[in-house]
Short mmCIF file of C-alpha atoms in Angstrom, two decimals:
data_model
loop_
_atom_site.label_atom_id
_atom_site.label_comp_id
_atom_site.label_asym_id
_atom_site.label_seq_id
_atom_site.Cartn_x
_atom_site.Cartn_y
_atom_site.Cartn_z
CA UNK A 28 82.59 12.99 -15.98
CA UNK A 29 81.09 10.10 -13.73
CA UNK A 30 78.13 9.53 -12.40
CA UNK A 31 76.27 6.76 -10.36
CA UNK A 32 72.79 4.97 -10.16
CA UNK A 33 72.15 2.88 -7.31
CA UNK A 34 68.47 1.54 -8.85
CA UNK A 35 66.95 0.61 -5.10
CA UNK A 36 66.23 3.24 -2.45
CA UNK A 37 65.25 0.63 -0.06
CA UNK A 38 65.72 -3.12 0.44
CA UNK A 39 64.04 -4.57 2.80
CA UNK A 40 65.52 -8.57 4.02
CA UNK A 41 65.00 -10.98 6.30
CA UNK A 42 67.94 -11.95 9.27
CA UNK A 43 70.33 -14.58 7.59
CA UNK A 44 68.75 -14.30 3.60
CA UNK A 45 70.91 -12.92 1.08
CA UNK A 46 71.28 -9.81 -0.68
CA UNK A 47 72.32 -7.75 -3.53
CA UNK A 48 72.71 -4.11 -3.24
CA UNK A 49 72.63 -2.78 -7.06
CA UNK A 50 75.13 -0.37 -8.48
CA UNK A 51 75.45 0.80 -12.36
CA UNK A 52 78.02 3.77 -13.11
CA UNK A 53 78.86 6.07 -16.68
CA UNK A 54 82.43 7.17 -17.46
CA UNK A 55 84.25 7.69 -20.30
CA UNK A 56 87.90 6.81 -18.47
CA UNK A 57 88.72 4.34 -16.47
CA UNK A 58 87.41 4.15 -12.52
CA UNK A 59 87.65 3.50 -9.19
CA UNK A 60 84.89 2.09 -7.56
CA UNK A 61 83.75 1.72 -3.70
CA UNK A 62 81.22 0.82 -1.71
CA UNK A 63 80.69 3.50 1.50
CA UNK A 64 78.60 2.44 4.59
CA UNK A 65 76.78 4.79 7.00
CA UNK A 66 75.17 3.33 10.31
CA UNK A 67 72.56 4.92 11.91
CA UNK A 68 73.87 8.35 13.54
CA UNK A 69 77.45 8.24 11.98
CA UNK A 70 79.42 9.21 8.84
CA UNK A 71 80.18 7.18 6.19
CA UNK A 72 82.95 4.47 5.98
CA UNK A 73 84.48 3.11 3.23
CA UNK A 74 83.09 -0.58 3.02
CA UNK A 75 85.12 -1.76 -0.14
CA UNK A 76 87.30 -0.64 -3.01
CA UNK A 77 88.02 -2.14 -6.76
CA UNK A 78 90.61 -0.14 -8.04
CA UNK A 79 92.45 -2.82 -10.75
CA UNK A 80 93.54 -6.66 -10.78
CA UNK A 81 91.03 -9.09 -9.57
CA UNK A 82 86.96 -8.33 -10.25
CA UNK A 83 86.07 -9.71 -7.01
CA UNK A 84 86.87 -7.32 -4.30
CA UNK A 85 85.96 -8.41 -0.70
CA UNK A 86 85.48 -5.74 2.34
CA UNK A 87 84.70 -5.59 5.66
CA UNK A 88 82.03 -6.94 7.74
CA UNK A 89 81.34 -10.43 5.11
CA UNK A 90 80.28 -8.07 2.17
CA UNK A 91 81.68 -8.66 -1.38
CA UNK A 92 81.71 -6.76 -4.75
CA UNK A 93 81.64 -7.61 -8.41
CA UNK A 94 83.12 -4.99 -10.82
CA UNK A 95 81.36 -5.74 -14.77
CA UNK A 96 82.98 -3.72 -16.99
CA UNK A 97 80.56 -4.92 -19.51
CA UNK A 98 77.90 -4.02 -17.71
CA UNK A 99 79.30 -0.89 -16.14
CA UNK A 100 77.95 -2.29 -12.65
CA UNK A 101 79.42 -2.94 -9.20
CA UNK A 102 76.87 -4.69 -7.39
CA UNK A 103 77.67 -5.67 -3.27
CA UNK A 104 76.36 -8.49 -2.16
CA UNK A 105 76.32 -10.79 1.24
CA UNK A 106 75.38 -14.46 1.71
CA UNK A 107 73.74 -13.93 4.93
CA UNK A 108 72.83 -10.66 6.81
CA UNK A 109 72.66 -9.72 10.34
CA UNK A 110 70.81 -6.76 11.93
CA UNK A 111 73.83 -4.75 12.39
CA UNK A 112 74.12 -4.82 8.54
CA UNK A 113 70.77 -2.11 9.41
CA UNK A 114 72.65 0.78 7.01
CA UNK A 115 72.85 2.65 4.22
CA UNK A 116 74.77 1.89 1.95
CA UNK A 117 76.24 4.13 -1.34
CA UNK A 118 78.20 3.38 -4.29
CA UNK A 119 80.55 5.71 -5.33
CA UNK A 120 83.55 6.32 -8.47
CA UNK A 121 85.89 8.03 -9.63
CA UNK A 122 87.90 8.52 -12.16
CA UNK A 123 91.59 7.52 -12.36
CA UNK A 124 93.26 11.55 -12.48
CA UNK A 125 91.01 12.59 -9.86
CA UNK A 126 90.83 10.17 -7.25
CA UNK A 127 90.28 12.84 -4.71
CA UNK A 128 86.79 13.99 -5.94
CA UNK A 129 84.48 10.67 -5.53
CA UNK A 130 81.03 10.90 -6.86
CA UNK A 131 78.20 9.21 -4.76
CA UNK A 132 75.54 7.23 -5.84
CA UNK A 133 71.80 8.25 -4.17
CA UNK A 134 71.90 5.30 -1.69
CA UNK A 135 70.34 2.35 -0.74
CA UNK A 136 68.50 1.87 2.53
CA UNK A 137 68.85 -1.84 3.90
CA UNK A 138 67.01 -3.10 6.55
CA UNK A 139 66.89 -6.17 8.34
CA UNK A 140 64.12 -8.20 9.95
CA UNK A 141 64.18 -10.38 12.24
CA UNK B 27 92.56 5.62 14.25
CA UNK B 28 91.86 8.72 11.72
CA UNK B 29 89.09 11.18 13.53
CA UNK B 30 87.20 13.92 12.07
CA UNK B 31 84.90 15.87 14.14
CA UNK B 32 82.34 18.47 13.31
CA UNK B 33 81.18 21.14 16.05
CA UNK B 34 78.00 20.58 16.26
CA UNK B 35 75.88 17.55 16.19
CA UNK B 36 72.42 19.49 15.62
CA UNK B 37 72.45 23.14 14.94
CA UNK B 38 68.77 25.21 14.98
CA UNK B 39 69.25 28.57 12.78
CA UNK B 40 67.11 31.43 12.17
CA UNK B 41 66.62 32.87 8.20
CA UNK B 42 69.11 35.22 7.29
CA UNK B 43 71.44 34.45 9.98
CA UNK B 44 75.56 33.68 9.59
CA UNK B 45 76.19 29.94 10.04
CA UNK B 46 79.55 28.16 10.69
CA UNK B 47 80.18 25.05 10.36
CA UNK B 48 83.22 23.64 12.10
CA UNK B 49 85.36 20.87 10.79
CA UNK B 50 88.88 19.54 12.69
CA UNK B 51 90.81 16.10 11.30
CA UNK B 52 94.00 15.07 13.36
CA UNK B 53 95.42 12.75 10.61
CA UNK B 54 97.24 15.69 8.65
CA UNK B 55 95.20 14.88 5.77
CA UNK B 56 95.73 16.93 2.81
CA UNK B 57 92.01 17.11 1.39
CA UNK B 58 89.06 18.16 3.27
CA UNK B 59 85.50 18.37 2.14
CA UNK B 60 82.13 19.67 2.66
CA UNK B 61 79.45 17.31 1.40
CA UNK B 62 75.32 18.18 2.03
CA UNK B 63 73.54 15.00 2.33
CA UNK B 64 69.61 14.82 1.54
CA UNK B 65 67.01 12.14 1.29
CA UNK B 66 67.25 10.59 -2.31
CA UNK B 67 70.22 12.75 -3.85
CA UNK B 68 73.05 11.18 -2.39
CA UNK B 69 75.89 12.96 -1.05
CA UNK B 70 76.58 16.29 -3.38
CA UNK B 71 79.89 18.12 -3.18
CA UNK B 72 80.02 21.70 -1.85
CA UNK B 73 83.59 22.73 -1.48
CA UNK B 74 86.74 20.97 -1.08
CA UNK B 75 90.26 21.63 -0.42
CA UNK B 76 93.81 20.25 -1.26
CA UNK B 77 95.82 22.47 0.93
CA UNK B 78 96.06 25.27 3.27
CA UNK B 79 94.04 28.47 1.73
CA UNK B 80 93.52 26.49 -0.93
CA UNK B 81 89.57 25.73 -2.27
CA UNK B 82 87.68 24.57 -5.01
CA UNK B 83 84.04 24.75 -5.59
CA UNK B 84 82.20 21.40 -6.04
CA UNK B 85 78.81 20.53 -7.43
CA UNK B 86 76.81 23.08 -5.73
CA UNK B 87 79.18 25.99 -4.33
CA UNK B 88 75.99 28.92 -4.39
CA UNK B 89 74.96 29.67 -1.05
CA UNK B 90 78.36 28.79 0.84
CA UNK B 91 81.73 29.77 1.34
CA UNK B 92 84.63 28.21 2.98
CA UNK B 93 87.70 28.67 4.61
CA UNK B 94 90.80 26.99 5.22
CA UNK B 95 93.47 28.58 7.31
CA UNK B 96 95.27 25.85 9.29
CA UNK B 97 95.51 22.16 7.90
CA UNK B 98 93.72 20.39 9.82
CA UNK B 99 90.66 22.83 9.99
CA UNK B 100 88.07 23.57 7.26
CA UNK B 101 85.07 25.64 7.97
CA UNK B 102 81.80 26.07 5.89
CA UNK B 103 79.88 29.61 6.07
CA UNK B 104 76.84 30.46 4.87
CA UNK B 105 76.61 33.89 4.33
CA UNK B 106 72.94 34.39 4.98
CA UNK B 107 71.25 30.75 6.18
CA UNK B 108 67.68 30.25 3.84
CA UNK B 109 65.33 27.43 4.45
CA UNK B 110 66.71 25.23 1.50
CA UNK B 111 69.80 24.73 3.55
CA UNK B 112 68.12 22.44 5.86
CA UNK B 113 70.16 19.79 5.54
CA UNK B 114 72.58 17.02 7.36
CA UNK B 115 76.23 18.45 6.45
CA UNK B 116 79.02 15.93 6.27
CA UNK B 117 82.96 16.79 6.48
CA UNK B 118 85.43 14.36 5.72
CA UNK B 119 89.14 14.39 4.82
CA UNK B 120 91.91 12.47 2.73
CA UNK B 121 95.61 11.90 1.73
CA UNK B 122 96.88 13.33 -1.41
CA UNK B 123 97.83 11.17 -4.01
CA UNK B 124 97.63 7.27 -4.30
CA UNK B 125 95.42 6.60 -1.72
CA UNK B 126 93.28 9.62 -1.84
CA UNK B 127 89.87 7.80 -3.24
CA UNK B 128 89.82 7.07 0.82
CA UNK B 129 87.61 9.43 2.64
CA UNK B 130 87.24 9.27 6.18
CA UNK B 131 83.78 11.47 7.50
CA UNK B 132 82.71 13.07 10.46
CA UNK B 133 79.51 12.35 12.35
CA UNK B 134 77.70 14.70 10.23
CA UNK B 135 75.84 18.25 11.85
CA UNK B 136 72.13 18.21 10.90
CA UNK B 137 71.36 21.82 10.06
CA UNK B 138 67.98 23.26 10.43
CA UNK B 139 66.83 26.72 8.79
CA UNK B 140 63.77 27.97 10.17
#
């Protein structure tokens, strides 16, 4: 079984600063990991994906991931946000035999100031 | 583009009533699935399916039911509506196989039990 912690409910930033969404996950097998986006008023999308090869996995919209298999974590980060990036944001896994059933992380609220 | 709708947007439901929850994809997407989504817990599985008249409970199954008659439609019934089904109910479908981890959602309905 998988499961996710996403440590921050909320992150507040300011226009243009960085950030670093935080994402630990527990398996015993190996995983898939992803980052899912919901706007304001819509479903989720899928944002990013690690599934093997290169640790750095880059999505849409100028976010990036880092997958730490030491450190079990998959944290997304962005050099410099913009108020559209207002979202929230989950991490989510699965496991390799069951890539249909992902398990979501609690979520992280970002929001942007001007 | 890959669309999933849901009936209703906002649905207002009386205590003990029968509540359906409507859920049509036009990508001929194998999986479908009914997530609840609430404040601090994430997304949590409900039901999902692989095929037509096909289901599988999730992570919390007790209170609904679901059917699946035609492909591309998945409904979510519960039985007798309480007050800890206030919720916002997400749908969302996927391939089978390799690229299955990729779930595409609906707007959401935002159920409320009174």
């Amino acid at each position: 079984a998988q499961s996710v912690t996403q440590l921050d409910s909320q992150v507040p930033v300011f226009e243009e600063a960085p950030v670093e969404l935080r994402c630990n996950y527990s398996s015993s097998v190996s995983v898939y990991l992803f980052w899912y986006v919901q706007y304001p008023n819509q479903g989720l999308q899928l944002l990013l994906k690690y599934l093997s090869g290169s640790t750095l996995v880059k999505g849409i919209n100028g976010f990036e991931a880092e997958f730490n298999k030491s450190q079990t974590s998959f944290h997304l980060r962005k050099p410099s946000v913009h108020i559209s990036d207002t979202a929230e944001y989950f991490c989510a896994v699965s496991g390799y035999s069951s890539a249909s059933k992902i398990i979501f992380g609690s979520g992280t609220r970002l929001s942007i100031r001007p | 583009d890959v669309k999933v709708t849901q009936s209703s947007r906002y649905l207002v439901k009386r205590t003990g009533e029968k509540v359906f929850l409507e859920c049509v994809q036009d990508m001929d997407h194998e999986n479908m699935f009914w997530y609840r989504q609430d404040p601090g817990l994430g997304l949590r599985l409900i039901y999902f399916s692989y095929d037509v008249k096909m289901k599988e409970k999730g992570d919390i199954p007790e209170g609904y039911s679901v059917s699946r008659e035609k492909k591309e439609r998945f409904s979510l019934i519960l039985e007798s509506a309480s007050t800890n089904q206030t919720s916002m109910y997400l749908c969302a479908s996927s391939l089978l196989g390799a690229d299955s981890y990729e779930q595409y959602f609906g707007p959401g309905t935002r159920l409320t039990v009174t």
